[in-house]
XYZ file of C-alpha atoms in Angstrom:
751
model
C 113.477 5.662 2.522
C 114.325 2.609 4.608
C 110.818 1.321 4.032
C 111.299 1.563 0.252
C 114.916 0.409 -0.130
C 116.366 -2.673 1.513
C 119.980 -3.827 1.121
C 120.614 -7.552 0.877
C 123.691 -9.398 2.062
C 125.538 -8.707 -1.200
C 124.996 -4.957 -0.801
C 122.418 -4.789 -3.608
C 119.485 -2.466 -3.120
C 116.083 -4.118 -3.395
C 112.962 -2.027 -3.950
C 109.353 -3.154 -3.889
C 107.948 -2.932 -7.429
C 104.738 -1.361 -6.067
C 106.586 1.341 -4.148
C 109.041 1.956 -6.990
C 106.320 2.417 -9.612
C 104.331 4.689 -7.297
C 107.361 6.905 -6.720
C 108.370 6.865 -10.386
C 104.886 7.835 -11.538
C 104.644 10.539 -8.888
C 108.009 11.970 -9.984
C 106.903 11.893 -13.614
C 103.568 13.530 -12.883
C 105.219 16.318 -10.869
C 107.671 16.877 -13.721
C 104.854 17.147 -16.272
C 102.878 19.510 -14.029
C 105.730 21.807 -13.007
C 108.117 21.600 -15.976
C 105.999 21.032 -19.038
C 102.237 21.608 -19.090
C 101.281 24.469 -16.764
C 102.224 28.167 -17.036
C 103.783 30.162 -14.223
C 101.750 33.029 -12.814
C 104.812 35.291 -12.994
C 105.511 35.354 -16.747
C 102.605 33.241 -18.012
C 104.919 30.876 -19.888
C 105.519 27.149 -19.902
C 109.185 26.090 -19.674
C 109.532 25.433 -23.427
C 108.106 28.870 -24.261
C 110.343 30.565 -21.709
C 113.403 28.792 -23.098
C 112.541 29.753 -26.685
C 112.165 33.423 -25.792
C 115.359 33.414 -23.715
C 117.358 31.563 -26.389
C 116.221 34.046 -29.041
C 117.253 36.958 -26.824
C 120.673 35.346 -26.321
C 120.994 35.076 -30.116
C 120.343 38.805 -30.337
C 117.028 38.344 -32.159
C 115.373 41.478 -30.842
C 112.559 43.157 -32.759
C 115.065 45.492 -34.428
C 117.442 42.678 -35.489
C 117.484 40.846 -38.800
C 115.474 37.658 -39.121
C 117.346 34.408 -38.533
C 116.477 30.865 -39.608
C 114.105 29.200 -37.168
C 116.232 26.043 -37.255
C 119.050 28.024 -35.614
C 116.804 29.037 -32.739
C 115.375 25.545 -32.321
C 118.893 24.119 -32.322
C 119.939 26.426 -29.496
C 116.769 25.676 -27.529
C 117.043 21.880 -27.630
C 120.842 21.861 -27.419
C 121.205 24.201 -24.475
C 117.988 24.290 -22.484
C 115.202 21.943 -23.596
C 116.307 18.345 -24.247
C 113.244 17.285 -26.252
C 112.355 16.783 -29.895
C 112.925 19.580 -32.366
C 109.358 19.313 -33.705
C 107.892 19.924 -30.236
C 110.061 23.003 -29.730
C 109.296 24.325 -33.229
C 105.537 23.846 -32.816
C 105.666 25.800 -29.552
C 107.569 28.518 -31.368
C 105.037 28.571 -34.231
C 102.167 28.978 -31.769
C 103.812 32.076 -30.308
C 104.086 33.553 -33.831
C 100.478 32.983 -34.960
C 98.516 36.190 -34.452
C 95.249 34.259 -34.767
C 96.232 32.106 -31.768
C 98.198 34.567 -29.625
C 96.602 37.854 -28.607
C 100.052 39.439 -28.283
C 102.533 37.287 -30.295
C 106.034 36.875 -28.893
C 107.678 35.709 -32.142
C 107.757 37.690 -35.387
C 107.765 35.155 -38.200
C 108.752 35.492 -41.846
C 107.538 32.805 -44.219
C 104.657 30.360 -43.928
C 103.607 30.164 -40.281
C 100.212 28.545 -40.851
C 96.746 29.993 -41.394
C 93.482 30.165 -39.421
C 92.033 27.475 -41.697
C 94.930 25.124 -40.987
C 97.234 26.199 -38.136
C 99.389 23.103 -38.722
C 100.182 24.070 -42.325
C 103.353 25.979 -41.374
C 106.567 25.411 -43.324
C 109.484 23.431 -41.937
C 111.895 25.296 -39.661
C 114.635 25.185 -42.312
C 112.508 27.514 -44.462
C 111.056 29.998 -41.994
C 112.833 32.897 -40.319
C 112.034 34.551 -37.029
C 112.870 37.131 -34.424
C 111.212 38.416 -31.268
C 108.382 40.923 -31.381
C 108.552 44.286 -29.655
C 106.085 42.981 -27.053
C 108.616 40.299 -26.024
C 110.700 43.110 -24.500
C 108.025 43.320 -21.801
C 109.237 39.906 -20.639
C 112.964 40.371 -21.233
C 113.830 44.021 -20.569
C 114.740 43.538 -16.895
C 116.360 40.123 -17.223
C 119.977 41.185 -16.579
C 119.151 43.403 -13.630
C 119.166 40.906 -10.769
C 115.416 40.475 -10.962
C 115.044 36.693 -11.150
C 116.706 33.534 -9.938
C 118.892 31.531 -12.281
C 119.023 27.730 -12.346
C 121.398 25.306 -14.088
C 120.293 23.904 -17.420
C 119.753 20.152 -17.916
C 123.485 19.317 -18.050
C 124.698 21.994 -15.620
C 126.892 23.788 -18.161
C 124.720 26.903 -18.471
C 122.304 28.901 -16.385
C 118.772 29.815 -17.435
C 116.166 32.044 -15.778
C 113.678 30.212 -13.550
C 111.061 32.752 -14.655
C 111.145 35.880 -16.822
C 110.617 39.304 -15.175
C 107.346 40.107 -16.935
C 106.198 43.719 -16.620
C 102.520 42.766 -17.183
C 100.358 39.727 -16.209
C 101.172 37.792 -19.388
C 99.509 34.668 -17.989
C 96.156 36.318 -18.691
C 97.120 38.226 -21.819
C 98.050 35.362 -24.118
C 96.429 32.490 -22.288
C 97.440 28.876 -22.701
C 96.187 25.316 -22.783
C 97.852 22.226 -21.418
C 97.204 18.719 -20.165
C 99.251 17.445 -17.233
C 98.771 14.337 -15.098
C 95.498 14.577 -13.231
C 94.958 18.199 -14.149
C 94.702 20.530 -17.121
C 94.729 24.243 -17.843
C 92.662 26.394 -20.204
C 93.452 30.075 -19.737
C 91.840 32.364 -22.342
C 93.588 35.487 -23.677
C 92.668 38.928 -22.340
C 93.048 42.568 -23.282
C 96.252 44.189 -22.026
C 94.686 47.513 -21.080
C 91.820 45.905 -19.173
C 94.150 43.628 -17.199
C 96.588 46.447 -16.413
C 93.800 48.738 -15.190
C 92.473 45.912 -12.987
C 95.985 45.377 -11.579
C 96.280 49.106 -10.838
C 92.890 48.983 -9.095
C 94.097 46.083 -6.957
C 97.248 48.017 -6.049
C 95.146 50.967 -4.916
C 92.540 48.815 -3.156
C 93.961 45.378 -2.198
C 90.571 44.255 -0.833
C 88.815 44.693 -4.205
C 86.324 41.935 -5.044
C 86.142 40.028 -8.293
C 83.017 41.996 -9.226
C 84.939 45.263 -8.791
C 87.878 43.963 -10.844
C 85.444 42.851 -13.558
C 84.489 46.482 -14.054
C 87.824 46.604 -15.896
C 88.273 42.993 -17.081
C 84.926 42.581 -18.804
C 85.658 39.152 -20.290
C 88.406 37.331 -22.190
C 89.507 39.051 -25.398
C 90.352 36.724 -28.271
C 92.422 37.535 -31.372
C 89.351 37.119 -33.587
C 86.433 39.541 -33.678
C 83.680 37.041 -32.876
C 81.092 37.933 -30.245
C 81.184 36.667 -26.672
C 77.557 35.808 -25.850
C 78.009 34.298 -22.387
C 75.814 36.169 -19.868
C 77.577 38.626 -17.584
C 76.692 36.694 -14.420
C 78.278 33.506 -15.815
C 81.468 35.385 -16.674
C 81.562 36.805 -13.157
C 81.102 33.317 -11.661
C 83.918 32.036 -13.898
C 86.313 34.690 -12.586
C 85.187 33.967 -9.017
C 85.917 30.239 -9.136
C 88.522 30.013 -11.887
C 86.381 27.492 -13.766
C 83.565 27.842 -16.249
C 82.679 27.963 -19.917
C 82.522 30.687 -22.533
C 80.465 30.822 -25.725
C 81.481 32.702 -28.851
C 79.399 33.344 -31.941
C 80.420 34.407 -35.452
C 79.627 37.938 -36.622
C 77.468 38.229 -39.745
C 75.651 40.871 -41.737
C 73.336 41.163 -44.726
C 74.827 42.430 -47.964
C 72.133 42.685 -50.578
C 70.435 39.314 -50.469
C 73.524 37.448 -49.226
C 74.644 36.660 -45.687
C 78.289 37.562 -44.989
C 80.203 35.986 -42.098
C 83.182 38.246 -41.374
C 84.450 37.013 -37.981
C 84.715 33.440 -36.706
C 85.092 32.148 -33.132
C 88.577 31.563 -31.749
C 90.460 28.689 -33.448
C 87.558 27.913 -35.805
C 88.412 27.074 -39.413
C 86.377 28.772 -42.131
C 86.800 25.817 -44.473
C 85.528 23.484 -41.745
C 82.416 25.662 -41.275
C 81.707 25.620 -45.024
C 82.159 21.856 -45.019
C 79.642 21.480 -42.184
C 77.080 23.648 -43.997
C 77.673 21.823 -47.287
C 77.081 18.456 -45.588
C 73.700 19.676 -44.373
C 72.852 20.912 -47.857
C 73.738 17.539 -49.367
C 71.579 15.826 -46.750
C 68.710 18.154 -47.780
C 68.592 19.652 -44.313
C 69.024 23.219 -45.594
C 66.571 23.639 -48.465
C 66.568 27.415 -47.936
C 70.290 27.782 -48.862
C 71.136 28.034 -52.565
C 74.930 28.473 -52.542
C 78.089 28.860 -50.442
C 81.274 30.784 -51.233
C 84.562 31.537 -49.521
C 85.672 35.025 -50.561
C 88.397 35.422 -47.927
C 91.538 37.263 -49.065
C 94.271 39.506 -47.664
C 91.934 42.475 -47.335
C 89.143 40.356 -45.828
C 90.764 37.508 -43.836
C 87.302 36.067 -43.123
C 84.499 36.439 -45.636
C 82.150 33.480 -45.947
C 79.098 34.028 -48.159
C 75.792 32.182 -47.698
C 73.235 32.721 -50.476
C 69.578 32.152 -49.416
C 67.247 30.568 -51.977
C 64.909 33.564 -51.928
C 64.307 36.827 -50.114
C 61.427 35.177 -48.243
C 63.820 33.018 -46.223
C 63.872 33.765 -42.477
C 67.562 34.670 -42.284
C 67.489 35.112 -38.489
C 66.098 31.599 -38.118
C 68.600 30.252 -40.653
C 71.584 31.765 -38.816
C 70.212 30.535 -35.483
C 70.097 27.018 -36.954
C 73.688 27.320 -38.240
C 74.883 28.610 -34.863
C 73.316 25.548 -33.204
C 74.617 22.968 -35.696
C 78.033 24.234 -36.857
C 81.198 25.777 -35.417
C 79.808 29.267 -36.074
C 79.036 29.117 -32.358
C 81.459 27.390 -30.048
C 81.915 26.821 -26.335
C 85.291 27.038 -24.623
C 86.227 25.463 -21.335
C 87.838 27.865 -18.871
C 90.166 26.432 -16.214
C 92.512 29.020 -14.688
C 95.028 26.450 -13.436
C 98.616 27.662 -13.083
C 101.750 27.413 -10.951
C 101.669 30.067 -8.236
C 104.533 32.010 -6.715
C 104.686 29.283 -4.052
C 105.596 26.766 -6.782
C 102.348 24.832 -6.460
C 99.678 24.340 -9.132
C 96.178 25.598 -8.301
C 93.008 26.873 -9.918
C 92.800 30.566 -9.097
C 90.155 33.252 -9.378
C 90.878 36.574 -11.064
C 91.577 38.380 -7.793
C 94.055 35.729 -6.666
C 95.850 35.670 -10.027
C 96.324 39.425 -10.060
C 97.269 39.650 -6.389
C 99.879 36.878 -6.778
C 101.261 38.519 -9.894
C 101.465 41.867 -8.116
C 103.462 40.236 -5.312
C 105.717 38.745 -7.981
C 106.014 42.117 -9.703
C 106.659 43.959 -6.444
C 109.437 41.500 -5.595
C 110.866 41.843 -9.122
C 110.892 45.651 -8.997
C 112.391 45.641 -5.499
C 115.186 43.309 -6.640
C 115.774 45.479 -9.699
C 116.043 48.625 -7.570
C 118.274 46.938 -5.002
C 120.509 45.630 -7.785
C 120.750 49.095 -9.300
C 121.355 50.688 -5.897
C 124.189 48.274 -5.263
C 125.741 49.142 -8.618
C 125.346 52.880 -7.970
C 126.943 52.622 -4.515
C 129.854 50.630 -5.952
C 130.323 53.184 -8.724
C 130.270 56.074 -6.242
C 132.883 54.285 -4.191
C 135.097 53.904 -7.254
C 134.576 57.533 -8.261
C 135.828 58.637 -4.844
C 139.032 56.707 -5.527
C 139.286 58.097 -9.077
C 138.922 61.655 -7.734
C 141.740 61.100 -5.219
C 143.904 59.688 -8.011
C 143.154 62.647 -10.279
C 143.950 65.201 -7.591
C 147.228 63.412 -6.863
C 147.978 62.069 -10.317
C 151.744 62.730 -10.289
C 152.264 61.078 -6.927
C 150.094 58.123 -7.934
C 152.159 57.596 -11.091
C 155.404 57.899 -9.079
C 154.231 55.236 -6.585
C 153.190 52.888 -9.387
C 156.579 53.310 -11.120
C 158.797 53.003 -8.055
C 157.057 50.642 -5.674
C 157.338 46.878 -6.035
C 153.877 46.525 -4.520
C 152.058 49.716 -5.442
C 148.640 48.604 -4.239
C 149.343 48.588 -0.465
C 151.393 51.741 -0.896
C 148.464 53.560 -2.545
C 146.084 52.289 0.137
C 148.390 53.488 2.901
C 149.269 56.832 1.315
C 145.754 57.965 0.295
C 143.519 55.853 2.570
C 142.041 53.905 -0.350
C 140.148 50.668 -0.036
C 141.290 47.525 -1.770
C 138.575 47.944 -4.431
C 139.521 51.568 -5.119
C 143.241 50.805 -5.318
C 142.613 47.869 -7.665
C 140.436 50.027 -9.939
C 143.140 52.745 -10.119
C 145.827 50.215 -10.961
C 143.687 48.701 -13.750
C 143.118 52.039 -15.472
C 144.671 52.284 -18.925
C 147.069 55.123 -19.556
C 144.821 56.669 -22.169
C 142.029 56.922 -19.579
C 144.139 58.954 -17.187
C 143.584 62.037 -19.270
C 139.845 61.504 -19.009
C 139.906 61.640 -15.219
C 138.933 65.236 -15.154
C 137.658 66.560 -11.871
C 134.487 68.138 -13.320
C 133.417 64.966 -15.070
C 133.987 62.881 -11.960
C 132.148 65.289 -9.711
C 129.289 65.574 -12.226
C 128.876 61.803 -12.382
C 129.061 61.675 -8.586
C 126.233 64.184 -8.286
C 124.040 62.287 -10.762
C 124.656 58.974 -9.059
C 124.141 60.463 -5.612
C 120.737 61.780 -6.669
C 119.876 58.386 -8.164
C 121.037 56.669 -4.963
C 118.892 58.904 -2.806
C 115.872 58.347 -5.095
C 116.355 54.563 -5.043
C 116.694 54.541 -1.263
C 113.549 56.648 -0.942
C 111.533 54.284 -3.166
C 112.856 51.202 -1.393
C 112.195 52.760 1.972
C 108.452 53.250 1.465
C 105.784 50.873 0.183
C 103.680 53.731 -1.191
C 106.470 55.005 -3.445
C 107.161 51.469 -4.662
C 103.467 51.041 -5.558
C 103.494 54.368 -7.379
C 106.486 53.267 -9.458
C 104.840 49.930 -10.314
C 101.620 51.695 -11.362
C 103.557 54.172 -13.488
C 105.417 51.375 -15.266
C 102.220 49.357 -15.782
C 100.469 52.323 -17.373
C 103.477 52.979 -19.596
C 103.385 49.396 -20.934
C 99.620 49.632 -21.462
C 100.104 52.880 -23.369
C 102.829 51.397 -25.568
C 101.411 47.947 -26.324
C 97.708 48.185 -25.416
C 94.941 48.154 -27.995
C 91.157 48.151 -28.176
C 89.049 45.103 -27.340
C 88.488 42.790 -30.305
C 85.824 40.426 -28.936
C 82.623 42.396 -28.277
C 80.280 41.339 -25.473
C 76.759 40.919 -26.853
C 73.526 39.573 -25.395
C 71.995 37.051 -27.799
C 69.123 34.585 -27.703
C 69.991 30.921 -27.480
C 70.574 29.347 -30.888
C 67.959 26.814 -31.959
C 68.281 24.250 -34.721
C 65.454 23.677 -37.143
C 63.340 20.676 -36.293
C 62.745 18.006 -38.923
C 59.269 19.429 -39.515
C 60.525 23.003 -39.930
C 62.941 21.862 -42.621
C 60.188 20.202 -44.613
C 58.125 21.840 -47.324
C 54.576 22.747 -46.221
C 52.572 20.851 -48.846
C 48.778 20.553 -48.490
C 47.767 17.188 -47.053
C 44.557 15.317 -46.247
C 44.774 12.632 -43.541
C 42.091 9.939 -43.703
C 41.084 7.309 -41.110
C 38.721 4.362 -41.587
C 36.266 2.794 -39.157
C 38.761 0.105 -38.225
C 41.529 2.644 -37.501
C 43.558 2.439 -40.719
C 45.296 5.741 -41.470
C 46.805 7.235 -44.645
C 47.573 10.628 -46.198
C 46.768 12.093 -49.594
C 48.477 15.110 -51.170
C 46.196 18.097 -51.651
C 42.933 19.289 -50.130
C 40.647 18.554 -53.085
C 40.430 14.811 -52.485
C 37.102 13.150 -51.612
C 37.921 10.736 -48.735
C 34.731 8.731 -49.288
C 35.814 7.844 -52.823
C 38.950 6.045 -51.659
C 39.057 2.256 -51.643
C 38.783 0.515 -48.262
C 39.328 -3.024 -47.088
C 36.390 -5.376 -47.111
C 34.180 -4.624 -44.126
C 35.815 -1.229 -43.582
C 34.657 2.280 -44.534
C 35.500 5.962 -44.248
C 35.367 7.302 -40.709
C 36.880 10.804 -40.631
C 39.430 13.101 -42.306
C 41.328 16.309 -41.520
C 43.255 18.762 -43.681
C 46.585 20.446 -42.979
C 50.196 20.733 -44.145
C 52.924 18.103 -44.434
C 54.996 19.908 -41.804
C 52.142 19.844 -39.275
C 51.513 16.848 -37.004
C 48.096 15.194 -36.786
C 46.436 14.892 -33.357
C 44.134 11.905 -32.825
C 41.537 11.783 -30.045
C 40.343 8.396 -28.772
C 37.220 7.306 -26.901
C 38.983 7.389 -23.516
C 39.817 11.087 -23.849
C 43.501 10.618 -24.668
C 45.266 12.549 -27.452
C 48.072 11.132 -29.623
C 50.406 12.949 -32.005
C 51.721 11.552 -35.298
C 54.044 13.133 -37.864
C 51.964 13.528 -41.009
C 54.806 13.625 -43.554
C 55.656 9.931 -43.185
C 52.141 8.499 -43.145
C 51.446 5.874 -45.842
C 50.160 7.163 -49.172
C 46.448 7.261 -49.945
C 47.177 5.252 -53.101
C 47.200 2.221 -50.815
C 44.863 1.346 -47.992
C 47.115 2.686 -45.246
C 48.204 0.963 -42.067
C 46.692 0.469 -38.595
C 47.260 3.563 -36.487
C 47.762 1.294 -33.481
C 51.157 0.375 -34.976
C 52.325 3.897 -34.264
C 50.672 4.605 -30.902
C 49.910 2.644 -27.734
C 46.156 3.099 -27.323
C 44.205 1.318 -24.551
C 42.653 -1.983 -25.516
C 39.154 -1.560 -26.922
C 39.510 2.182 -27.496
C 38.124 3.667 -30.686
C 39.090 6.915 -32.407
C 36.721 9.878 -32.253
C 38.508 12.769 -33.895
C 41.512 14.053 -35.845
C 42.951 17.581 -35.825
C 45.674 19.382 -37.824
C 46.793 22.969 -38.105
C 48.812 25.684 -36.425
C 49.722 24.993 -32.773
C 47.734 28.121 -31.848
C 44.569 26.810 -33.536
C 41.697 26.150 -31.094
C 39.149 23.362 -30.882
C 36.026 22.761 -28.832
C 36.406 19.438 -27.019
C 33.337 17.854 -25.400
C 31.871 14.629 -24.036
C 28.286 13.464 -24.552
C 27.711 13.989 -20.819
C 27.245 17.649 -21.756
C 30.614 19.046 -20.621
C 33.345 20.691 -22.695
C 36.074 23.337 -23.001
C 38.207 25.164 -25.552
C 41.741 23.794 -26.091
C 44.760 24.986 -28.040
C 46.027 22.397 -30.537
C 49.620 22.814 -29.374
C 48.587 21.823 -25.836
C 47.205 18.513 -27.150
C 50.462 17.452 -28.815
C 52.797 14.973 -27.141
C 55.840 12.877 -28.011
C 54.621 9.996 -25.837
C 53.395 6.983 -27.831
C 50.864 6.366 -25.058
C 49.419 9.832 -25.596
C 48.279 12.267 -22.925
C 45.003 12.472 -20.999
C 42.974 15.429 -22.259
C 39.254 14.908 -21.570
C 38.059 13.634 -18.186
C 34.909 11.498 -18.663
C 32.028 10.841 -16.288
C 30.902 7.251 -15.939
C 29.046 6.155 -19.077
C 30.109 9.230 -21.078
C 31.794 9.183 -24.487
C 34.011 11.611 -26.424
C 32.481 13.689 -29.228
C 34.054 14.810 -32.500
C 36.125 18.006 -31.895
C 34.781 21.205 -33.434
C 37.245 23.614 -35.057
C 37.205 27.282 -34.002
C 38.072 29.532 -36.929
C 37.242 33.032 -35.622
C 37.617 35.107 -32.422
C 35.618 33.672 -29.515
C 33.481 36.814 -29.165
C 31.997 36.271 -32.634
C 31.110 32.582 -32.210
C 28.239 30.606 -30.724
C 27.884 27.041 -29.480
C 24.979 24.818 -30.535
C 24.478 21.654 -28.445
C 21.820 19.008 -29.183
C 20.778 15.964 -27.138
C 19.367 12.757 -28.530
C 16.033 13.743 -26.956
C 15.800 16.700 -29.358
C 16.803 19.487 -26.966
C 18.812 22.332 -28.525
C 20.737 25.032 -26.650
C 22.644 27.952 -28.245
C 24.967 30.249 -26.199
C 28.152 32.347 -26.746
C 31.376 30.311 -27.113
C 33.143 32.862 -24.876
C 31.220 31.388 -21.920
C 33.368 28.238 -22.088
C 36.849 28.214 -20.481
C 40.122 27.579 -22.319
C 41.926 24.645 -20.663
C 44.788 22.297 -21.440
C 42.971 19.272 -19.992
C 40.024 18.377 -17.753
C 36.247 17.842 -17.810
C 35.382 21.412 -18.728
C 32.215 23.303 -17.871
C 28.602 22.222 -18.387
C 27.419 22.935 -21.932
C 23.841 21.622 -21.723
C 22.028 20.302 -18.681
C 21.561 16.501 -18.675
C 20.860 14.543 -15.461
C 23.841 12.306 -14.629
C 21.711 9.196 -14.127
C 20.266 9.560 -17.623
C 23.794 9.787 -19.071
C 24.949 6.632 -17.230
C 21.910 4.680 -18.423
C 22.341 6.185 -21.910
C 18.752 7.440 -21.850
C 19.826 10.968 -22.729
C 23.137 12.324 -23.912
C 24.546 15.056 -26.123
C 24.797 13.801 -29.703
C 26.748 16.722 -31.057
C 28.171 20.167 -30.500
C 28.821 22.750 -33.236
C 30.509 26.169 -33.471
C 28.469 28.749 -35.405
C 29.031 32.211 -36.848
C 26.158 34.644 -37.550
C 26.437 33.601 -41.216
C 26.162 29.855 -40.491
C 23.189 27.505 -40.550
C 22.671 24.477 -38.339
C 21.721 21.115 -39.902
C 19.910 18.652 -37.601
C 19.568 14.990 -38.668
C 16.938 12.575 -37.351
C 16.802 9.331 -39.271
C 16.215 10.187 -42.933
C 14.913 13.645 -42.129
C 16.967 16.799 -41.681
C 16.205 20.320 -40.548
C 18.112 23.459 -41.608
C 17.995 26.326 -39.138
C 19.434 29.690 -40.160
C 21.230 31.648 -37.451
C 18.293 34.050 -37.030
C 15.958 31.081 -36.480
C 18.035 29.940 -33.513
C 16.840 32.842 -31.369
C 14.243 30.573 -29.751
C 16.954 28.164 -28.581
C 19.341 30.698 -27.074
C 19.906 30.512 -23.355
C 22.505 30.500 -20.610
C 25.267 27.898 -20.698
C 24.280 24.738 -18.798
C 20.509 25.053 -19.293
C 18.342 22.195 -20.603
C 17.605 23.912 -23.920
C 14.335 23.945 -25.875
C 12.681 21.114 -27.760
C 13.068 20.901 -31.527
C 9.951 20.689 -33.744
C 7.885 17.494 -34.042
C 9.694 14.792 -35.971
C 13.063 15.714 -34.441
C 12.522 14.287 -30.992
C 15.189 11.645 -31.650
C 18.261 13.403 -33.119
C 21.134 11.402 -34.626
C 23.645 14.163 -35.458
C 24.170 17.840 -36.243
C 26.387 19.683 -38.719
C 27.259 23.251 -39.728
C 26.462 24.655 -43.165
C 28.631 27.660 -43.956
C-alpha cells in the first residue's frame, strides 16, 4: 500500500493515477465477476436472481399463496438487497418466469410475461402479478435450518443468504448466460432426472469419468422440443472441457402437401423465421415455395406452415436449404464458467461441476443435521427441567411465590441448570396444566430417537451419502419430467447453390472462330444461321440447361468453367470468352461440353492418346482453368466426343490423316480425371512432332451408328457392320481406308 499511497507534508494522500485506475478497474471487474454476471455452483443463481427469490419468500409468496403485484417484489429487492435499477431487477424476474427460457421456472407469473416470438414484450411490473413456483421450494426449503452463511446487505441493516441451500444442481438445470470483465458464461439447461441420476452415480463412484456420467446426462435439455443434432463425441468433448458448441434444428413433418414446423430451436422467434423465409421468396431465391402461414395458437404454440409450389418439389432439399440459411437451425456456444465453492470463477467440466456441488450439498446437509441435533438436544434438556417441575409442581409454585430470587432457589433445590430454571420461570400459568408427565416423556422418547438417528448419520459418511441420495431421488420424483430435446443424428444442412435455384431451361451455347461466346434459348436453333462479325464464323456449339455450367477445352489441354445462365444472348454477337477466363496467350478453343456432372466424354490429343473423363471432374472455379490433357511435343487437342451409353456397348473409331482407321471397344480406355491417357492408335512420335502423321479425329459409335469419313470434297459412309475389317486391339496402327481416302480431313458419326 505504501507504494500506491504517499502522504505529503499537509497530510494529503497522493496516489499515482496509473496505480489508482488499475486498482479501481480490478475492483470493478472482480465485482462484476463475483457479484453480478456469473452463477454460483451451489444454487446456480446470480446475486440478483438469488435476491429476488429470497425477497419473494420473505414476502410469503410461496406457490400456495395469492399472487402479489410484481412492483411490490421489485421494490423489496432493490430497496433491501439489490441497489440497482428497477428495470434490471424486473427483467431478471421476468426471465425466471418465462417457461420458454427457463427449463424449470422459479417465478409463477400472472399477466403478460412475454412470448417466444418477443420475450421483451412483457407488461410493466405495475400490471403483472407473481409468486414463486413449487420448484422454488427446492432452493428455499432448508434456508432457516442453519444451512448457509448469512451476510449483511448493502447498507448493513439486514442479512441475506450468501447462497441458497439448493437440493439439486440448479446451475445445470436452468442454465444461464452472462458477460463479465474478461470472461463470460453460457450454461445450457438440463433435465432434472438426468442430472440427479448422474449425481447419484458420482456419490456411489466418486472416480466416475465424464463418459460414464454422460450415460445419464445425454446432452442439454432445452424448454423447446427442437432436435439436438450435435454428434455424441462433440457433446462428450464439451462436457470434458467445459467449452464447446451445440446445434439445434427445428422439428417438421409433412401434412398433406404442406410442411409443418412444430418445434423451434431455443430462443428462436417464429415470426423472425417467417421473415427470413419471406425475404428469400421476395429475392426469388425460393421459387419452389408458394406460400407461408403462421397457424400458432394456444393448442399449438408453434405451427409454421410452408406450402411447396408442387408435389414434385424436393422437400428434403428445401428443408435442408432452410436449415442452412435461417434460424430453423442454430448453434449455441457452451461455456460452463461459474463461481466454485472456493469463491473463484472457473470453466469446469461436468464431473467437476457435479463433484463440487455434491461437496456443497454434503456440507449443507451436515449443517442442517447439526443444527437440528443442537435444537433436539436443547429441547431434551428443557424437557428434563419441565419433568422435574411437573413432578414437584406444588413446591415449584411455592418457591416462585415466596422467594425474592426464585431462579437460584430452584437451581439449588432441584439441581436445575440456568437454562432449565429460566424456561420454568417463563412458563405461562395456563401451560402448567399441560405439563403432563406422559406427554413430556413421550416427547422425550421421540426426540431421543431422533437424536440417536441424527448422531448415527453424522457419525458415518456412508449414512450421510445414503440420506443425500434418498433426498435427491425424492426431488427427482416430485419435480422431474421427460426429456424435451431429442438427440437425433442428421446430415449437415446445405443451402441451394445459385444454379440449383434456377429454372432448368434448354440452352444452346455457341462459340465463333475468334472465341466470341453467346447463348440461345432452346435446342432447335441452327448455330450456323446466326450472324457473326466480319471475318468471323461459327466454330462449335453445345446443348444443355440454363442451370448447367459450360466447360471449355483449349488447345493447351486446360479446361475452364463458365456459368451458362448469364452468358450474352444469341440475339447479339456475344462477347469474347477471354473476358471471363484467363487463357494462355495464343491458345485457341477446341471443344465445349455441357450436361450432368456424371456425363462422360472421350478426351484425346492428335498424338493418338486419350481417356474417358467425367464432366464434373473437368469443372473448376479457377479463372485460369485446370490442366486436364497432357500433350506430347507437337500434339494438339481434339474435339471431345460425348459418351451417351454404357461403356460396354460402345466402340471407338480413330482415324489418322494418312487414312488409317482403327476400331476397338471403348471399355479398353481408362477413366481418369487428368493426364495423357492410353494409346488409342499407334503413330510414331517423330511423325507427330513433324506433323507428318497425326490423328485427325476420334468418334464414339454404337452398333446402330455409321461412321462418316471426309477427304476433301469426298466422303465415305461406313455402317457398323462394314467396320469389321478395321477392328483391332487398342494402340495398333489400324488398316488403310479405300483409295481416295488416303488423306483424311475429319470424321463424324451418323446416328
